[in-house]
CSV table of C-alpha atoms in Angstrom, one decimal:
chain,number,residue,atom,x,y,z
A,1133,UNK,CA,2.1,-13.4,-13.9
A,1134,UNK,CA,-0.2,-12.9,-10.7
A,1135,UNK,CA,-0.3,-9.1,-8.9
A,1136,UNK,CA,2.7,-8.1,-7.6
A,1137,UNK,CA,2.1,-7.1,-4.0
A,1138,UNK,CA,4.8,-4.6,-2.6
A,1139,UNK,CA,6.8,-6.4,0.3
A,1140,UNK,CA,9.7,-3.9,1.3
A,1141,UNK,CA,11.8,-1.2,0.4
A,1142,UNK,CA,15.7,-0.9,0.3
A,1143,UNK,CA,16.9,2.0,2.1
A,1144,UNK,CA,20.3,3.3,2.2
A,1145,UNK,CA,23.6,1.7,2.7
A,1146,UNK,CA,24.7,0.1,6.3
A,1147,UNK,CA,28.2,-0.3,6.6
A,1148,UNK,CA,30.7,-1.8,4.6
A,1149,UNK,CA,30.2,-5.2,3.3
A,1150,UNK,CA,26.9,-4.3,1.2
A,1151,UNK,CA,24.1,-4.4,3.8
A,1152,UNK,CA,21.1,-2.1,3.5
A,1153,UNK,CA,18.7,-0.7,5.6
A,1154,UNK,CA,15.2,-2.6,4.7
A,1155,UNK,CA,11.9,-1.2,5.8
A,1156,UNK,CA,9.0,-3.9,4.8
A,1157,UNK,CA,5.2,-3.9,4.5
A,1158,UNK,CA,4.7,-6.8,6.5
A,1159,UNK,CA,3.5,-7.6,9.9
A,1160,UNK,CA,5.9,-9.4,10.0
A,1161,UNK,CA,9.2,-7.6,9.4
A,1162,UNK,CA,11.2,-11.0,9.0
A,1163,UNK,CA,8.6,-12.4,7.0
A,1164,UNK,CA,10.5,-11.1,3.9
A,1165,UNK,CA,13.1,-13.8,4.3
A,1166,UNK,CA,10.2,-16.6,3.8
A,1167,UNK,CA,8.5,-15.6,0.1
A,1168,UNK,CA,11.7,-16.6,-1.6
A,1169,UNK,CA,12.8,-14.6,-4.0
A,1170,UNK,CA,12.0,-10.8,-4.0
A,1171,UNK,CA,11.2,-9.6,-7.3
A,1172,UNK,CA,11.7,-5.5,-8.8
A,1173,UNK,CA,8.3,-4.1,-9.8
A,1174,UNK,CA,9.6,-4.6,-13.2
A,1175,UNK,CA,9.9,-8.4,-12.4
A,1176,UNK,CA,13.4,-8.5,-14.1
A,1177,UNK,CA,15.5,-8.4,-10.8
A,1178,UNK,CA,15.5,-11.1,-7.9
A,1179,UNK,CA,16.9,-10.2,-4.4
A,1180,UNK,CA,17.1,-13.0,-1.9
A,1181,UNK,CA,17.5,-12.2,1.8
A,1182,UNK,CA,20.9,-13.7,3.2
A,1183,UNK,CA,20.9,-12.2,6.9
A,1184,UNK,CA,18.8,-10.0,8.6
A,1185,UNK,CA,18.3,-8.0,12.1
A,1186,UNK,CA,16.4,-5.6,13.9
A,1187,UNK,CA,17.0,-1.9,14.0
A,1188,UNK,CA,15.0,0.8,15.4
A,1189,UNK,CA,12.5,1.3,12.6
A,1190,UNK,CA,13.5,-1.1,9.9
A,1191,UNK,CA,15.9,-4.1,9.3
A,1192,UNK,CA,19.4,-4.0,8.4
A,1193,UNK,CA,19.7,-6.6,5.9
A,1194,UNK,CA,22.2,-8.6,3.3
A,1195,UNK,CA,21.0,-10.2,-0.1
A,1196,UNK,CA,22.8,-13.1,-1.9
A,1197,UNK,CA,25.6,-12.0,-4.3
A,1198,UNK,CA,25.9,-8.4,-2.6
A,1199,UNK,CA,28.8,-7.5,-0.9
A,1200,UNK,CA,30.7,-4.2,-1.1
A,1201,UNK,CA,28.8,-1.0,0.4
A,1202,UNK,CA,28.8,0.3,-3.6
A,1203,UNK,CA,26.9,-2.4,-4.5
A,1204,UNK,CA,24.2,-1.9,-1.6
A,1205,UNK,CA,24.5,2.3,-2.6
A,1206,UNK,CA,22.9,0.9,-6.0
A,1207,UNK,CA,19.8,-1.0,-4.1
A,1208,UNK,CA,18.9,2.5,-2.8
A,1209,UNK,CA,15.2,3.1,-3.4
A,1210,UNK,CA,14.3,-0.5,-4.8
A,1211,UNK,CA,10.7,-1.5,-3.9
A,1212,UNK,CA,10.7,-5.0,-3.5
A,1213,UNK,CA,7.7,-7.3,-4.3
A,1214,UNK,CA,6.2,-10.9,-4.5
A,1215,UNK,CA,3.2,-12.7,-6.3
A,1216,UNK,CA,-0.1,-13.0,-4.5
A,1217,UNK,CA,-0.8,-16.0,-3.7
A,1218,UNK,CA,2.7,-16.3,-1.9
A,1219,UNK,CA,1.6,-14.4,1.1
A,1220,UNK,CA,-1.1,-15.6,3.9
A,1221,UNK,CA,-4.4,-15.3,4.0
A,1222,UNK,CA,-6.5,-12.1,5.6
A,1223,UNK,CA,-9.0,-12.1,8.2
A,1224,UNK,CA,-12.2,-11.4,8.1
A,1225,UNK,CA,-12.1,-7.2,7.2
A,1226,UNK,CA,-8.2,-7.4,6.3
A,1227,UNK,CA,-7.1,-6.9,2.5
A,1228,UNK,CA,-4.2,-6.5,0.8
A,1229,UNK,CA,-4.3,-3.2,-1.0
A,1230,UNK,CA,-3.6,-4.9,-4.4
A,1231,UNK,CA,-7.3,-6.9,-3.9
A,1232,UNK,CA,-8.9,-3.7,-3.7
A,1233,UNK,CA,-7.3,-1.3,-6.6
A,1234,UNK,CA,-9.7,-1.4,-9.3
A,1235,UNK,CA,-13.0,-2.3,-7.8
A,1236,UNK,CA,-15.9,-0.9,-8.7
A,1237,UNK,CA,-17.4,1.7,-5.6
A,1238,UNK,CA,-21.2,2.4,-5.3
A,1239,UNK,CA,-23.1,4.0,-2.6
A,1240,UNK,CA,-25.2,2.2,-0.6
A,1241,UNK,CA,-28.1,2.9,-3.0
A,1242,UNK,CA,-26.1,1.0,-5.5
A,1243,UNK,CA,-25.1,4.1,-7.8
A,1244,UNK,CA,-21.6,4.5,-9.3
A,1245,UNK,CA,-19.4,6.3,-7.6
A,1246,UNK,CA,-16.1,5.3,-9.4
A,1247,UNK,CA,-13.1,3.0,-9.1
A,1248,UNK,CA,-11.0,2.4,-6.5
A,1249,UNK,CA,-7.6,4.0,-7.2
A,1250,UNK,CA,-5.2,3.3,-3.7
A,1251,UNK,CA,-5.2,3.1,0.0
A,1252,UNK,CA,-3.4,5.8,1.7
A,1253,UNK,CA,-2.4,5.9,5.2
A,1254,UNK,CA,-1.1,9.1,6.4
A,1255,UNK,CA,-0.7,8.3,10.1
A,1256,UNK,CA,-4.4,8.5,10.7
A,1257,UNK,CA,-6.2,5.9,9.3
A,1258,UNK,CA,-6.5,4.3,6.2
A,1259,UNK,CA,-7.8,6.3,3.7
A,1260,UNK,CA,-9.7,5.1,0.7
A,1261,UNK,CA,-9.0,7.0,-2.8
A,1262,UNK,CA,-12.0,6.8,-5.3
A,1263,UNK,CA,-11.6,8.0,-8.9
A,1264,UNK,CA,-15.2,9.3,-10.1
A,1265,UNK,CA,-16.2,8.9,-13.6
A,1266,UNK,CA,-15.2,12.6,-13.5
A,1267,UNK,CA,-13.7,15.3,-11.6
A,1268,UNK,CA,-11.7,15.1,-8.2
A,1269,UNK,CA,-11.1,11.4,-6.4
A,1270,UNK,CA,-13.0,11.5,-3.3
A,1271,UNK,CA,-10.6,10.3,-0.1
A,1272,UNK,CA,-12.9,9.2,1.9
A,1273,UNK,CA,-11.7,7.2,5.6
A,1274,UNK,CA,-11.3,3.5,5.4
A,1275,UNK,CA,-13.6,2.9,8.2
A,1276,UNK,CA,-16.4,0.0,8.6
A,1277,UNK,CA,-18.8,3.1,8.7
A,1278,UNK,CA,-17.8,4.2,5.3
A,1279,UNK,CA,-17.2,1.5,3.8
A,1280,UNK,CA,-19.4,-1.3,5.0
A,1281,UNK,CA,-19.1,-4.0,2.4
A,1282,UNK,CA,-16.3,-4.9,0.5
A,1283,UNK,CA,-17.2,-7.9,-2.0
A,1284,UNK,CA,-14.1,-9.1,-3.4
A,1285,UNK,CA,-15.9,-11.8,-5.5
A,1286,UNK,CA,-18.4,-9.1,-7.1
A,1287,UNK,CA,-15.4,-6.8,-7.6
A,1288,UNK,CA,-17.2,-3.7,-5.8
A,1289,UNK,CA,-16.7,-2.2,-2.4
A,1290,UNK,CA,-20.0,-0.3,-0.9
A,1291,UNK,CA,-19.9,3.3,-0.1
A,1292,UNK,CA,-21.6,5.2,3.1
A,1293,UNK,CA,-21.1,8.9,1.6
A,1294,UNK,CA,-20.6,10.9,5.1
A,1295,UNK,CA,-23.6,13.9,5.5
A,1296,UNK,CA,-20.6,16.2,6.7
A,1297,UNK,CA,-16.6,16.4,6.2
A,1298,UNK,CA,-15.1,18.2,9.8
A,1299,UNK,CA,-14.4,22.0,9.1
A,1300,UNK,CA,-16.7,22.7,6.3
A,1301,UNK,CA,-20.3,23.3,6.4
A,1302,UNK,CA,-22.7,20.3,6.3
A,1303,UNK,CA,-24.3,21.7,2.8
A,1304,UNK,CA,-20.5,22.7,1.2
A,1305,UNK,CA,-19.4,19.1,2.1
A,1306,UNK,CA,-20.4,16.8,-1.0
A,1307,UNK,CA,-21.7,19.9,-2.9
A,1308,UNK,CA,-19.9,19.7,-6.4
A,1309,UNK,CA,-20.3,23.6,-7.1
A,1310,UNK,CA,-17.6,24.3,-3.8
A,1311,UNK,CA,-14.6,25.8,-4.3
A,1312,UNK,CA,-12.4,22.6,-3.4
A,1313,UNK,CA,-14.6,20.3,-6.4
A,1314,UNK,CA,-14.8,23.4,-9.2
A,1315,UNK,CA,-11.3,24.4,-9.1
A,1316,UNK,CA,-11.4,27.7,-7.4
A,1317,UNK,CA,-8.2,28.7,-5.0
């Protein structure tokens, strides 16, 4: 089976007559009724949107073969997912988070820095996590200044270490004997 790429996520219970709150991942939020079948990370469960409508943050939505509110209570905290090469293509410097989990990450001089390990986003940014050989993962900010190639076909993005981090000293910043990197409170 192709990556799983996570779609949506069923909230709580709306009503009576089994439908859920659904928040997706998409930029579309009704695009969720066009992949077809939705798909539990396992892969052993299929959800197919019935109906669908805005709320204020999310969707309220019904799927095939549910229809009491205990039924949609179950649901609760179900991430839902689809293959790969169901959704669209990116544009040029847009990826999908599963295309860049696992890449290889070297600095600009070409040295190893690690492997990709997620993209966060916090409400400021996207955020790139980077597992070292060893020792802490460096979150480092998603930015076309940090991270000014990403080669999908090589399998490795290109790192820009920044010189300084805001709020610590321009020497304590990447130094691996600080208190943050050894361990120290």
């Amino acid at each position: 089976m192709s990556a799983l790429v996570c779609v949506a996520r069923i909230g709580a219970a709306h009503g009576v007559r089994g439908a859920v709150k659904l928040w997706t991942f998409t930029e579309d939020p009704f695009a969720v009724r066009h992949y077809g079948p939705l798909l539990s990370k396992d892969g052993k469960r299929q959800f197919e949107v019935a109906t669908a409508r805005e709320a204020r943050d999310h969707l309220v939505a019904t799927f095939k073969g549910v229809t009491t509110r205990e039924e949609a209570e179950r649901l609760n905290g179900i991430e839902l997912y689809v293959a790969r090469e169901k959704l669209p293509a990116t544009d040029d410097d847009e990826y999908y988070h599963t295309d860049l989990i696992g890449l290889a990450a070297v600095t600009t001089e070409g040295d190893t820095l690690g492997r990709v390990l997620a993209i966060h986003n916090f409400g400021a940014g996207d955020i790139i996590e980077i597992a070292p050989p060893k020792g802490a993962t460096l979150l480092l900010p998603f930015t076309n200044a940090v991270v000014p190639e990403v080669d999908l076909a090589s399998g490795r993005v290109v790192i820009a270490l920044p010189q300084e981090i805001e709020g610590e000293d321009r020497g304590e910043a990447l130094s691996p004997s600080s208190p943050r990197e050894s361990g120290d409170p």
